[in-house]
mmCIF file of C-alpha atoms in Angstrom:
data_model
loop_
_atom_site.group_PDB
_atom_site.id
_atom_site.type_symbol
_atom_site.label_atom_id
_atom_site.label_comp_id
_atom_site.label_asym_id
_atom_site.label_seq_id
_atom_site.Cartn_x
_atom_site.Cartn_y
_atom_site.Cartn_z
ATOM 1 C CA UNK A 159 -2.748 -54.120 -59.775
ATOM 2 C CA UNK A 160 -2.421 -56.072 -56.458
ATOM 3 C CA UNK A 161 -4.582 -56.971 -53.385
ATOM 4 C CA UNK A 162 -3.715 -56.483 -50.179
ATOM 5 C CA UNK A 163 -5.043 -57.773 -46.870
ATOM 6 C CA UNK A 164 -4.511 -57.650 -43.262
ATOM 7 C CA UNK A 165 -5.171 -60.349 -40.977
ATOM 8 C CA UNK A 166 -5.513 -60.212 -36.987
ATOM 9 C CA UNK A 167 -6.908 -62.778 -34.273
ATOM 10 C CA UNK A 168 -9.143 -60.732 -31.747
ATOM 11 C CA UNK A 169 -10.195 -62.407 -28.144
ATOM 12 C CA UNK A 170 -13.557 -60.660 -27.399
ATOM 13 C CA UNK A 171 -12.803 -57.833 -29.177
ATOM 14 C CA UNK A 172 -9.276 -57.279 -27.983
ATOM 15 C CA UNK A 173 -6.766 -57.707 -30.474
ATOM 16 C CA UNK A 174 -4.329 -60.519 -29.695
ATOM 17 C CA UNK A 175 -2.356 -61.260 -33.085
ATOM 18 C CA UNK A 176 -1.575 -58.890 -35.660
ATOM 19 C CA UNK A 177 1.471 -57.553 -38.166
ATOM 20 C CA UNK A 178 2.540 -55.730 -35.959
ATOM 21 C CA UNK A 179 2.686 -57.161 -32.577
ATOM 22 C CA UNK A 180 4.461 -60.376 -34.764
ATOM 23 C CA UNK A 181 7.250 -58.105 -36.027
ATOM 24 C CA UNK A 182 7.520 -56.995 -32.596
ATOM 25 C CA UNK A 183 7.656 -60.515 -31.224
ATOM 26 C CA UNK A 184 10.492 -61.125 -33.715
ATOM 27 C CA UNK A 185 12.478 -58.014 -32.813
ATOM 28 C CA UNK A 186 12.184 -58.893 -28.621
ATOM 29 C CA UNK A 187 13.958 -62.623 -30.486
ATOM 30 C CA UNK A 188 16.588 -60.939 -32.524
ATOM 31 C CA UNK A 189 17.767 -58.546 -29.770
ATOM 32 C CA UNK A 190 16.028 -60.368 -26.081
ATOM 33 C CA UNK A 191 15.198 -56.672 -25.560
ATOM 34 C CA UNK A 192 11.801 -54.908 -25.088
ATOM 35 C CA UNK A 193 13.470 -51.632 -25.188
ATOM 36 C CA UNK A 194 15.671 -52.508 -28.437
ATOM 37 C CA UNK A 195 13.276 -53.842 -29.846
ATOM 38 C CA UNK A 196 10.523 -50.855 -29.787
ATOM 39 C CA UNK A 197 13.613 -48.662 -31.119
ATOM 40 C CA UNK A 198 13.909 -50.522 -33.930
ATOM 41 C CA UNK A 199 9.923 -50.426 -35.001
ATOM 42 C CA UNK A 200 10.566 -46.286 -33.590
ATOM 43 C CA UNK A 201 8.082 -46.919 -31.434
ATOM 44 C CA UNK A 202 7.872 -45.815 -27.638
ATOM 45 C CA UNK A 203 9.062 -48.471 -25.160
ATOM 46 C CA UNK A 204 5.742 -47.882 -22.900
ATOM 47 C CA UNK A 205 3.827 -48.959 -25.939
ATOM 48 C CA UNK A 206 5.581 -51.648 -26.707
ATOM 49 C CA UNK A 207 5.374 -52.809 -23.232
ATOM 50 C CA UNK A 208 1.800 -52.474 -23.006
ATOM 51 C CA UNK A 209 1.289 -54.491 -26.252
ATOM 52 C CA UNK A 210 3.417 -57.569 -25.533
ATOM 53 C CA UNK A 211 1.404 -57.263 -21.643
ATOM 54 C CA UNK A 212 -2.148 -57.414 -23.579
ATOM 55 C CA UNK A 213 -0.814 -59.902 -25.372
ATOM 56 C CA UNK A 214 0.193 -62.075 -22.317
ATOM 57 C CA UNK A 215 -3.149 -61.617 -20.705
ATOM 58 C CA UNK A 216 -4.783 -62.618 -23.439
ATOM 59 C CA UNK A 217 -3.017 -65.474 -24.170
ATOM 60 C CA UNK A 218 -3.851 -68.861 -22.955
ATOM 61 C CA UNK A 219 0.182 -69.550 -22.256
ATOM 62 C CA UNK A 220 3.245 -66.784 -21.323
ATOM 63 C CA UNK A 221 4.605 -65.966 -24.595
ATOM 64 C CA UNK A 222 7.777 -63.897 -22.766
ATOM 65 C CA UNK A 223 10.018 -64.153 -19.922
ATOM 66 C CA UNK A 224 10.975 -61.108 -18.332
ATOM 67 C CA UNK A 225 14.258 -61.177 -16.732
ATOM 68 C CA UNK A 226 15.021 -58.034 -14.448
ATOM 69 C CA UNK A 227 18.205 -55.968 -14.526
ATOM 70 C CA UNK A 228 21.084 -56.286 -12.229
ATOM 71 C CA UNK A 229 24.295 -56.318 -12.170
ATOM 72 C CA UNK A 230 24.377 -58.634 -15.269
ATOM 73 C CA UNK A 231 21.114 -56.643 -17.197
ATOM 74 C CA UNK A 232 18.038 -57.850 -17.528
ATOM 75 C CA UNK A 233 16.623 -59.562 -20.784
ATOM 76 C CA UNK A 234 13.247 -60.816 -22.200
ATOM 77 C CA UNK A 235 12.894 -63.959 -24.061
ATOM 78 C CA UNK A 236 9.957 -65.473 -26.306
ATOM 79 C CA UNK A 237 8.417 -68.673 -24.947
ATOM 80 C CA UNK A 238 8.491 -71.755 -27.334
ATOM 81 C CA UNK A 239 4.626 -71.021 -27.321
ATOM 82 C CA UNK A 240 5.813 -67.567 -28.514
ATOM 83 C CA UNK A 241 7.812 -69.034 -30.784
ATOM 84 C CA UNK A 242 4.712 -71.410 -32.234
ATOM 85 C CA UNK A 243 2.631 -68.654 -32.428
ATOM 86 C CA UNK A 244 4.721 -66.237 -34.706
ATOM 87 C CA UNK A 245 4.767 -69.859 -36.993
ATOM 88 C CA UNK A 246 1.110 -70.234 -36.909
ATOM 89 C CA UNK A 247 0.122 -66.922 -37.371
ATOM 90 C CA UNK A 248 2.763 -66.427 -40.632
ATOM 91 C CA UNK A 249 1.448 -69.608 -41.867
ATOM 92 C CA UNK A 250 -2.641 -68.310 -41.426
ATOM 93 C CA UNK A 251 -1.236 -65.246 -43.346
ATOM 94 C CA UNK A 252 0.851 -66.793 -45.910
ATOM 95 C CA UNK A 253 -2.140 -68.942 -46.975
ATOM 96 C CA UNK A 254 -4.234 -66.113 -46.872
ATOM 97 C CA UNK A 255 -2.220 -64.123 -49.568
ATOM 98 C CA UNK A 256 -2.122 -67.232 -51.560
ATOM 99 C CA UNK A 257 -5.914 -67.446 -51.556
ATOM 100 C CA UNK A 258 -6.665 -63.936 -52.054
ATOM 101 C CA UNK A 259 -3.954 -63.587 -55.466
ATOM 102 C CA UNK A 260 -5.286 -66.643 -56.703
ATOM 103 C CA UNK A 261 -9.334 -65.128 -56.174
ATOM 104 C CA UNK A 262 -7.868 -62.262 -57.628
ATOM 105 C CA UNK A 263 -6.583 -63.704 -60.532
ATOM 106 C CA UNK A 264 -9.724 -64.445 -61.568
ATOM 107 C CA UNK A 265 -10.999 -60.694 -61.748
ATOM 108 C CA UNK A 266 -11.022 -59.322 -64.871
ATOM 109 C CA UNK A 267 -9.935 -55.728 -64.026
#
């Protein structure tokens, strides 16, 4: 057996944080693409533009800079707040898992 958990940081009700929306924050690194990186989750680029917007409204700092095309393309790069936050919130999640196995440890199933 195994426990599982997800964790997400909500601003009045709206999420902010999540699984997902990190692994999307780490694809828009890898490739400085919105578009690229939505393919790569298969996910539509609208939603993944809406996302990373709610996420920027939400958020106390910009987390990406949006570069529009041209003649030399456009681009979107993660903020170092961006950057901190995809730390923080592995780190929250890490030490989440570590408490949970170790509660669950316990259980005599």
């Amino acid at each position: 057996m195994k426990i599982k958990s997800r964790v997400w940081i909500e601003n009045d009700g709206k999420t902010f944080l999540g699984f997902g929306r990190i692994l999307l924050l780490k694809k828009v690194e890898e490739t400085s693409s919105i578009n690229a990186a939505a393919k790569a989750m298969n996910m539509s680029y609208k939603k993944a533009w809406k996302l990373m917007n709610d996420m920027n409204d939400i958020s106390k700092e910009p987390i990406l800079i949006k570069n529009i095309g041209g003649k030399n393309g456009g681009g979107t790069t993660l903020t170092p707040y961006g950057k901190a936050l995809i730390e923080q919130f592995e780190t929250i999640n890490n030490n989440c898992m570590a408490y949970l196995e170790s509660e669950f440890k316990k259980l005599e199933l």
